[in-house]
C-alpha atoms as an extended CHARMM CRD file, in Angstrom:
* protein
*
       213  EXT
         1         1  MET       CA              5.7920000000       22.0820000000      -11.3520000000  PROA      1               0.0000000000
         2         2  ASN       CA              2.2670000000       21.7880000000      -12.6990000000  PROA      2               0.0000000000
         3         3  GLY       CA              0.6400000000       21.9980000000      -16.1330000000  PROA      3               0.0000000000
         4         4  THR       CA              3.2270000000       22.3810000000      -18.9070000000  PROA      4               0.0000000000
         5         5  ASN       CA              6.1280000000       22.3350000000      -16.4590000000  PROA      5               0.0000000000
         6         6  GLY       CA              4.7950000000       19.1520000000      -14.9090000000  PROA      6               0.0000000000
         7         7  GLY       CA              4.6630000000       17.5740000000      -18.3690000000  PROA      7               0.0000000000
         8         8  ILE       CA              8.2840000000       18.5640000000      -19.0350000000  PROA      8               0.0000000000
         9         9  TYR       CA              9.3380000000       17.0380000000      -15.7210000000  PROA      9               0.0000000000
        10        10  LYS       CA              7.4390000000       13.8060000000      -16.3860000000  PROA      10              0.0000000000
        11        11  GLN       CA              8.7640000000       13.4190000000      -19.9240000000  PROA      11              0.0000000000
        12        12  PHE       CA             12.3450000000       14.6560000000      -19.6750000000  PROA      12              0.0000000000
        13        13  LEU       CA             13.5270000000       15.0860000000      -16.0760000000  PROA      13              0.0000000000
        14        14  LYS       CA             11.9190000000       12.3950000000      -13.9070000000  PROA      14              0.0000000000
        15        15  ARG       CA             13.8990000000        9.4630000000      -15.3340000000  PROA      15              0.0000000000
        16        16  PRO       CA             17.3340000000       11.1790000000      -15.1080000000  PROA      16              0.0000000000
        17        17  MET       CA             16.5270000000       12.2150000000      -11.5250000000  PROA      17              0.0000000000
        18        18  ASP       CA             15.5600000000        8.6120000000      -10.6970000000  PROA      18              0.0000000000
        19        19  PHE       CA             18.8100000000        7.2830000000      -12.1750000000  PROA      19              0.0000000000
        20        20  ILE       CA             21.0610000000        9.7540000000      -10.3620000000  PROA      20              0.0000000000
        21        21  LEU       CA             19.3420000000        9.4590000000       -6.9780000000  PROA      21              0.0000000000
        22        22  SER       CA             19.1520000000        5.6430000000       -7.0820000000  PROA      22              0.0000000000
        23        23  LEU       CA             22.8390000000        5.3950000000       -8.0380000000  PROA      23              0.0000000000
        24        24  ILE       CA             23.8300000000        7.6980000000       -5.1710000000  PROA      24              0.0000000000
        25        25  ALA       CA             21.6150000000        5.7710000000       -2.7520000000  PROA      25              0.0000000000
        26        26  ILE       CA             23.1010000000        2.4130000000       -3.7930000000  PROA      26              0.0000000000
        27        27  ILE       CA             26.6490000000        3.7080000000       -3.2630000000  PROA      27              0.0000000000
        28        28  VAL       CA             25.9040000000        5.4000000000        0.0790000000  PROA      28              0.0000000000
        29        29  LEU       CA             23.8320000000        2.4980000000        1.4090000000  PROA      29              0.0000000000
        30        30  SER       CA             26.1270000000       -0.2940000000        0.1680000000  PROA      30              0.0000000000
        31        31  PRO       CA             27.2450000000       -1.1450000000        3.7550000000  PROA      31              0.0000000000
        32        32  VAL       CA             23.5730000000       -1.4630000000        4.7510000000  PROA      32              0.0000000000
        33        33  PHE       CA             22.9350000000       -3.7040000000        1.7270000000  PROA      33              0.0000000000
        34        34  PHE       CA             25.7870000000       -5.9720000000        2.8380000000  PROA      34              0.0000000000
        35        35  ILE       CA             24.7060000000       -6.1550000000        6.4880000000  PROA      35              0.0000000000
        36        36  VAL       CA             21.0550000000       -6.8530000000        5.6420000000  PROA      36              0.0000000000
        37        37  ALA       CA             22.0620000000       -9.5010000000        3.0850000000  PROA      37              0.0000000000
        38        38  VAL       CA             24.1930000000      -11.3110000000        5.6720000000  PROA      38              0.0000000000
        39        39  LEU       CA             21.4070000000      -11.1700000000        8.2810000000  PROA      39              0.0000000000
        40        40  VAL       CA             18.7910000000      -12.4200000000        5.8090000000  PROA      40              0.0000000000
        41        41  ARG       CA             21.0510000000      -15.3160000000        4.8050000000  PROA      41              0.0000000000
        42        42  THR       CA             21.6750000000      -16.1720000000        8.4650000000  PROA      42              0.0000000000
        43        43  LYS       CA             18.1350000000      -15.8110000000        9.7860000000  PROA      43              0.0000000000
        44        44  LEU       CA             15.9410000000      -16.7000000000        6.8020000000  PROA      44              0.0000000000
        45        45  GLY       CA             18.1860000000      -18.7220000000        4.5160000000  PROA      45              0.0000000000
        46        46  SER       CA             18.7480000000      -18.4170000000        0.7980000000  PROA      46              0.0000000000
        47        47  PRO       CA             18.1170000000      -17.0210000000       -1.6860000000  PROA      47              0.0000000000
        48        48  VAL       CA             18.6920000000      -13.6560000000       -0.0260000000  PROA      48              0.0000000000
        49        49  LEU       CA             16.7170000000      -11.7920000000       -2.6740000000  PROA      49              0.0000000000
        50        50  PHE       CA             13.0210000000      -12.2990000000       -3.3310000000  PROA      50              0.0000000000
        51        51  LYS       CA             12.2900000000      -12.0280000000       -7.0590000000  PROA      51              0.0000000000
        52        52  GLN       CA              8.7860000000      -11.7060000000       -8.4910000000  PROA      52              0.0000000000
        53        53  GLU       CA              7.2970000000      -10.7140000000      -11.8160000000  PROA      53              0.0000000000
        54        54  ARG       CA              5.3290000000       -7.4530000000      -11.6620000000  PROA      54              0.0000000000
        55        55  PRO       CA              3.6620000000       -5.2240000000      -14.2890000000  PROA      55              0.0000000000
        56        56  GLY       CA              5.3400000000       -1.8950000000      -14.9470000000  PROA      56              0.0000000000
        57        57  LEU       CA              4.9150000000        0.9780000000      -17.3760000000  PROA      57              0.0000000000
        58        58  ASN       CA              2.2090000000        0.1350000000      -19.9440000000  PROA      58              0.0000000000
        59        59  GLU       CA              1.7760000000       -3.2220000000      -18.1690000000  PROA      59              0.0000000000
        60        60  LYS       CA              5.1970000000       -4.4570000000      -19.3320000000  PROA      60              0.0000000000
        61        61  ILE       CA              6.3130000000       -7.2940000000      -17.0480000000  PROA      61              0.0000000000
        62        62  PHE       CA              9.6090000000       -6.9900000000      -15.1710000000  PROA      62              0.0000000000
        63        63  SER       CA             11.3460000000       -8.8030000000      -12.3160000000  PROA      63              0.0000000000
        64        64  MET       CA             11.1020000000       -6.8680000000       -9.0570000000  PROA      64              0.0000000000
        65        65  TYR       CA             13.6890000000       -7.4620000000       -6.3290000000  PROA      65              0.0000000000
        66        66  LYS       CA             13.3470000000       -7.2670000000       -2.5530000000  PROA      66              0.0000000000
        67        67  PHE       CA             15.1720000000       -8.7890000000        0.3870000000  PROA      67              0.0000000000
        68        68  ARG       CA             13.2620000000      -11.8710000000        1.4430000000  PROA      68              0.0000000000
        69        69  SER       CA             11.2860000000      -11.4110000000        4.6400000000  PROA      69              0.0000000000
        70        70  MET       CA              9.6290000000      -14.8150000000        5.0390000000  PROA      70              0.0000000000
        71        71  THR       CA             10.8410000000      -18.3710000000        5.5050000000  PROA      71              0.0000000000
        72        72  ASP       CA             10.0010000000      -21.2850000000        3.2210000000  PROA      72              0.0000000000
        73        73  GLN       CA              8.2240000000      -23.2780000000        5.9370000000  PROA      73              0.0000000000
        74        74  ARG       CA              5.8630000000      -25.8870000000        4.4920000000  PROA      74              0.0000000000
        75        75  ASP       CA              3.3140000000      -28.3760000000        5.8090000000  PROA      75              0.0000000000
        76        76  SER       CA              3.5490000000      -32.1570000000        5.5290000000  PROA      76              0.0000000000
        77        77  LYS       CA              2.1610000000      -31.9870000000        1.9670000000  PROA      77              0.0000000000
        78        78  GLY       CA              4.7710000000      -29.5200000000        0.8200000000  PROA      78              0.0000000000
        79        79  ASN       CA              2.4680000000      -26.4980000000        0.7640000000  PROA      79              0.0000000000
        80        80  LEU       CA              3.7440000000      -23.1710000000        2.0320000000  PROA      80              0.0000000000
        81        81  LEU       CA              2.4250000000      -22.2520000000        5.4700000000  PROA      81              0.0000000000
        82        82  PRO       CA              0.3580000000      -19.0390000000        5.8860000000  PROA      82              0.0000000000
        83        83  ASP       CA              2.2030000000      -15.7240000000        5.6560000000  PROA      83              0.0000000000
        84        84  SER       CA              1.4750000000      -15.0130000000        9.3360000000  PROA      84              0.0000000000
        85        85  ILE       CA              3.5950000000      -18.0500000000       10.2820000000  PROA      85              0.0000000000
        86        86  ARG       CA              6.3860000000      -17.5980000000        7.7350000000  PROA      86              0.0000000000
        87        87  LEU       CA              6.7830000000      -13.9000000000        8.5260000000  PROA      87              0.0000000000
        88        88  THR       CA              9.2440000000      -13.9730000000       11.4290000000  PROA      88              0.0000000000
        89        89  LYS       CA             10.0410000000      -11.2270000000       13.9180000000  PROA      89              0.0000000000
        90        90  PHE       CA             13.0930000000      -10.3510000000       11.8350000000  PROA      90              0.0000000000
        91        91  GLY       CA             10.9890000000      -10.3220000000        8.6760000000  PROA      91              0.0000000000
        92        92  LYS       CA              8.5150000000       -7.9480000000       10.3250000000  PROA      92              0.0000000000
        93        93  PHE       CA             11.4170000000       -5.6900000000       11.2570000000  PROA      93              0.0000000000
        94        94  LEU       CA             12.6260000000       -5.6210000000        7.6470000000  PROA      94              0.0000000000
        95        95  ARG       CA              9.1580000000       -4.6640000000        6.4360000000  PROA      95              0.0000000000
        96        96  SER       CA              8.4350000000       -2.1070000000        9.1400000000  PROA      96              0.0000000000
        97        97  THR       CA             11.7170000000       -0.3180000000        8.4060000000  PROA      97              0.0000000000
        98        98  SER       CA             11.3190000000       -0.8470000000        4.6130000000  PROA      98              0.0000000000
        99        99  LEU       CA             14.8150000000       -2.3630000000        4.5190000000  PROA      99              0.0000000000
       100       100  ASP       CA             13.3500000000       -5.1980000000        2.4510000000  PROA      100             0.0000000000
       101       101  GLU       CA             12.6990000000       -2.6420000000       -0.3170000000  PROA      101             0.0000000000
       102       102  LEU       CA             16.3580000000       -1.6110000000       -0.7470000000  PROA      102             0.0000000000
       103       103  PRO       CA             16.9970000000       -3.9300000000       -3.7520000000  PROA      103             0.0000000000
       104       104  GLY       CA             14.2470000000       -1.9960000000       -5.5300000000  PROA      104             0.0000000000
       105       105  LEU       CA             16.8950000000        0.6830000000       -6.0850000000  PROA      105             0.0000000000
       106       106  LEU       CA             18.3820000000       -1.6880000000       -8.6580000000  PROA      106             0.0000000000
       107       107  ASN       CA             15.0260000000       -1.7490000000      -10.4630000000  PROA      107             0.0000000000
       108       108  ILE       CA             15.0230000000        2.0450000000      -10.4860000000  PROA      108             0.0000000000
       109       109  LEU       CA             18.5730000000        2.1570000000      -11.8340000000  PROA      109             0.0000000000
       110       110  ARG       CA             17.5620000000       -0.2330000000      -14.6490000000  PROA      110             0.0000000000
       111       111  GLY       CA             14.4940000000        1.8070000000      -15.5340000000  PROA      111             0.0000000000
       112       112  ASP       CA             11.8950000000       -0.7530000000      -14.4650000000  PROA      112             0.0000000000
       113       113  MET       CA             10.6970000000        1.4930000000      -11.6730000000  PROA      113             0.0000000000
       114       114  SER       CA             10.7440000000        5.0890000000      -10.4720000000  PROA      114             0.0000000000
       115       115  ILE       CA             11.4430000000        6.4480000000       -7.0030000000  PROA      115             0.0000000000
       116       116  ILE       CA              7.8520000000        7.6980000000       -6.8350000000  PROA      116             0.0000000000
       117       117  GLY       CA              4.8470000000        6.1150000000       -8.5680000000  PROA      117             0.0000000000
       118       118  PRO       CA              2.0630000000        3.5870000000       -7.9710000000  PROA      118             0.0000000000
       119       119  ARG       CA              3.4430000000        0.4820000000       -6.2690000000  PROA      119             0.0000000000
       120       120  PRO       CA              3.8140000000       -2.4870000000       -8.6820000000  PROA      120             0.0000000000
       121       121  LEU       CA              1.1410000000       -5.0560000000       -7.8510000000  PROA      121             0.0000000000
       122       122  LEU       CA              0.7670000000       -8.7260000000       -8.7930000000  PROA      122             0.0000000000
       123       123  VAL       CA              0.5760000000       -9.8430000000      -12.4270000000  PROA      123             0.0000000000
       124       124  GLN       CA             -2.5890000000      -11.8430000000      -11.7250000000  PROA      124             0.0000000000
       125       125  TYR       CA             -4.4390000000       -8.6220000000      -10.9150000000  PROA      125             0.0000000000
       126       126  LEU       CA             -4.1080000000       -7.2830000000      -14.4770000000  PROA      126             0.0000000000
       127       127  PRO       CA             -7.3090000000       -8.9090000000      -15.8550000000  PROA      127             0.0000000000
       128       128  LEU       CA             -9.2570000000       -7.6210000000      -12.8200000000  PROA      128             0.0000000000
       129       129  TYR       CA             -8.7160000000       -3.8870000000      -13.3420000000  PROA      129             0.0000000000
       130       130  ASN       CA            -11.4550000000       -1.6950000000      -14.7670000000  PROA      130             0.0000000000
       131       131  GLU       CA            -10.5990000000        1.1180000000      -17.1800000000  PROA      131             0.0000000000
       132       132  PHE       CA            -10.0800000000        3.6160000000      -14.3670000000  PROA      132             0.0000000000
       133       133  GLN       CA             -7.7170000000        1.3420000000      -12.4420000000  PROA      133             0.0000000000
       134       134  LYS       CA             -5.6380000000        0.5330000000      -15.5400000000  PROA      134             0.0000000000
       135       135  HSD       CA             -4.3750000000        4.1140000000      -15.6340000000  PROA      135             0.0000000000
       136       136  ARG       CA             -2.0200000000        3.3050000000      -12.7530000000  PROA      136             0.0000000000
       137       137  HSD       CA              0.2080000000        1.7560000000      -15.4360000000  PROA      137             0.0000000000
       138       138  ASP       CA              0.5050000000        4.9920000000      -17.4430000000  PROA      138             0.0000000000
       139       139  VAL       CA              3.6990000000        5.7720000000      -15.4830000000  PROA      139             0.0000000000
       140       140  ARG       CA              6.5550000000        3.6640000000      -14.1060000000  PROA      140             0.0000000000
       141       141  PRO       CA              5.6990000000        1.9900000000      -10.7880000000  PROA      141             0.0000000000
       142       142  GLY       CA              7.4100000000        3.4360000000       -7.7450000000  PROA      142             0.0000000000
       143       143  LEU       CA              9.3910000000        2.3880000000       -4.7050000000  PROA      143             0.0000000000
       144       144  SER       CA              6.9290000000        4.6330000000       -2.8570000000  PROA      144             0.0000000000
       145       145  GLY       CA              3.8620000000        6.5570000000       -3.9220000000  PROA      145             0.0000000000
       146       146  LEU       CA              0.9050000000        8.6900000000       -2.9880000000  PROA      146             0.0000000000
       147       147  ALA       CA             -0.9860000000        5.6840000000       -1.5870000000  PROA      147             0.0000000000
       148       148  GLN       CA              2.0050000000        4.6750000000        0.5300000000  PROA      148             0.0000000000
       149       149  VAL       CA              2.1380000000        8.0440000000        2.3220000000  PROA      149             0.0000000000
       150       150  ASN       CA             -1.6220000000        8.0150000000        2.8190000000  PROA      150             0.0000000000
       151       151  GLY       CA             -2.0220000000        4.7000000000        4.5950000000  PROA      151             0.0000000000
       152       152  ARG       CA              0.0670000000        2.1440000000        2.6960000000  PROA      152             0.0000000000
       153       153  ASN       CA             -1.3670000000       -1.3400000000        3.4160000000  PROA      153             0.0000000000
       154       154  ALA       CA             -3.8270000000        0.0010000000        6.0160000000  PROA      154             0.0000000000
       155       155  ILE       CA             -6.1760000000        1.5820000000        3.4180000000  PROA      155             0.0000000000
       156       156  SER       CA             -8.7230000000       -0.1320000000        1.1900000000  PROA      156             0.0000000000
       157       157  TRP       CA             -8.1290000000       -1.1160000000       -2.4210000000  PROA      157             0.0000000000
       158       158  GLU       CA            -10.6570000000        1.5360000000       -3.4710000000  PROA      158             0.0000000000
       159       159  GLU       CA             -8.7180000000        4.2860000000       -1.7240000000  PROA      159             0.0000000000
       160       160  LYS       CA             -5.4190000000        2.9520000000       -3.0380000000  PROA      160             0.0000000000
       161       161  PHE       CA             -6.5270000000        2.9940000000       -6.6870000000  PROA      161             0.0000000000
       162       162  LYS       CA             -7.9670000000        6.4900000000       -6.3880000000  PROA      162             0.0000000000
       163       163  LEU       CA             -4.6590000000        7.7520000000       -5.0010000000  PROA      163             0.0000000000
       164       164  ASP       CA             -2.6560000000        5.9120000000       -7.6660000000  PROA      164             0.0000000000
       165       165  VAL       CA             -4.6350000000        7.4430000000      -10.5200000000  PROA      165             0.0000000000
       166       166  LYS       CA             -4.6180000000       10.8450000000       -8.8240000000  PROA      166             0.0000000000
       167       167  TYR       CA             -0.8320000000       10.6810000000       -8.8100000000  PROA      167             0.0000000000
       168       168  VAL       CA             -0.6940000000        9.6520000000      -12.4950000000  PROA      168             0.0000000000
       169       169  ASN       CA             -2.8280000000       12.6540000000      -13.4340000000  PROA      169             0.0000000000
       170       170  LYS       CA             -0.7300000000       15.1290000000      -11.4250000000  PROA      170             0.0000000000
       171       171  VAL       CA              2.9090000000       14.0380000000      -11.6930000000  PROA      171             0.0000000000
       172       172  SER       CA              5.1750000000       16.9360000000      -10.7260000000  PROA      172             0.0000000000
       173       173  PHE       CA              8.6570000000       17.6510000000       -9.3860000000  PROA      173             0.0000000000
       174       174  ILE       CA              7.3490000000       19.2840000000       -6.2100000000  PROA      174             0.0000000000
       175       175  GLY       CA              4.7820000000       16.5210000000       -5.7150000000  PROA      175             0.0000000000
       176       176  ASP       CA              7.4400000000       13.8120000000       -6.0070000000  PROA      176             0.0000000000
       177       177  TRP       CA              9.7040000000       15.4690000000       -3.4540000000  PROA      177             0.0000000000
       178       178  LYS       CA              6.7980000000       15.9190000000       -1.0450000000  PROA      178             0.0000000000
       179       179  ILE       CA              6.1240000000       12.1770000000       -1.2900000000  PROA      179             0.0000000000
       180       180  ILE       CA              9.8260000000       11.3830000000       -0.8140000000  PROA      180             0.0000000000
       181       181  PHE       CA              9.9610000000       13.3740000000        2.4330000000  PROA      181             0.0000000000
       182       182  LEU       CA              6.6330000000       11.9650000000        3.6410000000  PROA      182             0.0000000000
       183       183  THR       CA              7.9030000000        8.4540000000        2.8620000000  PROA      183             0.0000000000
       184       184  LEU       CA             10.9670000000        9.0050000000        5.0470000000  PROA      184             0.0000000000
       185       185  LYS       CA              8.6720000000       10.1960000000        7.8300000000  PROA      185             0.0000000000
       186       186  LYS       CA              6.3770000000        7.1580000000        7.4640000000  PROA      186             0.0000000000
       187       187  VAL       CA              9.3380000000        4.7750000000        7.4960000000  PROA      187             0.0000000000
       188       188  PHE       CA             10.6960000000        6.4460000000       10.6330000000  PROA      188             0.0000000000
       189       189  ILE       CA              7.4230000000        6.0570000000       12.5490000000  PROA      189             0.0000000000
       190       190  ARG       CA              6.6750000000        2.6670000000       10.9010000000  PROA      190             0.0000000000
       191       191  GLU       CA              3.0940000000        3.4900000000       10.0060000000  PROA      191             0.0000000000
       192       192  GLY       CA              0.6250000000        1.6320000000        7.7680000000  PROA      192             0.0000000000
       193       193  ILE       CA              2.6620000000       -1.5450000000        7.2700000000  PROA      193             0.0000000000
       194       194  SER       CA             -0.2580000000       -3.9600000000        7.6070000000  PROA      194             0.0000000000
       195       195  SER       CA             -3.9830000000       -3.9390000000        6.9900000000  PROA      195             0.0000000000
       196       196  ASP       CA             -6.4330000000       -4.4630000000        9.8320000000  PROA      196             0.0000000000
       197       197  THR       CA             -7.0180000000       -8.1190000000        8.9710000000  PROA      197             0.0000000000
       198       198  THR       CA             -3.7850000000       -9.5760000000        7.5400000000  PROA      198             0.0000000000
       199       199  VAL       CA             -0.0260000000       -9.2600000000        7.9960000000  PROA      199             0.0000000000
       200       200  THR       CA              0.2710000000       -7.4420000000        4.6760000000  PROA      200             0.0000000000
       201       201  MET       CA             -2.6770000000       -6.5920000000        2.3900000000  PROA      201             0.0000000000
       202       202  GLU       CA             -5.7330000000       -8.6010000000        1.3910000000  PROA      202             0.0000000000
       203       203  ALA       CA             -5.6770000000       -9.9480000000       -2.1620000000  PROA      203             0.0000000000
       204       204  PHE       CA             -7.3980000000       -7.8010000000       -4.7740000000  PROA      204             0.0000000000
       205       205  LYS       CA            -10.3460000000       -9.7120000000       -6.2370000000  PROA      205             0.0000000000
       206       206  GLY       CA            -11.6250000000       -7.1360000000       -8.6850000000  PROA      206             0.0000000000
       207       207  ASN       CA            -14.4550000000       -4.6590000000       -8.2700000000  PROA      207             0.0000000000
       208       208  ASP       CA            -15.9240000000       -2.6470000000      -11.1360000000  PROA      208             0.0000000000
       209       209  THR       CA            -17.9290000000       -0.4850000000       -8.7580000000  PROA      209             0.0000000000
       210       210  TYR       CA            -15.0460000000        1.7540000000       -7.7370000000  PROA      210             0.0000000000
       211       211  GLU       CA            -15.8860000000        5.3850000000       -8.3120000000  PROA      211             0.0000000000
       212       212  GLN       CA            -13.8060000000        7.2270000000      -10.8640000000  PROA      212             0.0000000000
       213       213  SER       CA            -13.1620000000       10.3850000000       -8.8770000000  PROA      213             0.0000000000
C-alpha cells in the first residue's frame, strides 16, 4: 500500500493490526515468557524486567519493558561497572536472540509502541535532535524497524536516522510485513547486535551536520 492506501493503513489499520498480532504473540509465546523470566531471575537476579522511560509518538514519554540482560555489579564506590562486564554470556544470548525484547509486546498491546517503527531511544537524546531527526517521533516507535533490518547496532547514527525518517515518510502495509519477515531472518542469523566498538551502541552526542536525504 502506497500513497492514499498507505495513508489509510497508517491512520486506520496499523494500530488494530498491532493490537491483534501482539495479543496473539503474547498468548502463543507465554511458555517462552515464563521460561525466560525464570532463567533471568536465576542467572541475573531481580527485578526480572528492565524498565526505562523512552520517548514515543510525538515525543510522549512512556515506560518501555525488556527482560534484564545485565547484572547490577558495582565497584567499591557503588558505581555500576561498565556494560562489557555486566553483560554476561547469558545476557548476550538474550540480546542476540532478541528474547530480551519479548516484554515489548506488552508495550505494543498498550499502544505505546508498534510492531514496526523507529526504535525508541533514550530520553536524554531529545534535546540533541535536529529538525530532520525529530521526525522519527511522527509515528509510534517499533519493536523492530527499517534501521534494525539494515544493520541494527552495527550502523552509524547518521545511517540509522536516515532509515528511521525514510520509514516515517513511507509507512505501508507491504513495507511493514517486509520488515517483519526480515526481522525474523536477522534474529535467526543473529546479525548486527553490536557496533564495532562497544557491546551495544555508542551514545548519541548530537550532530547537526547529518544530511537530510
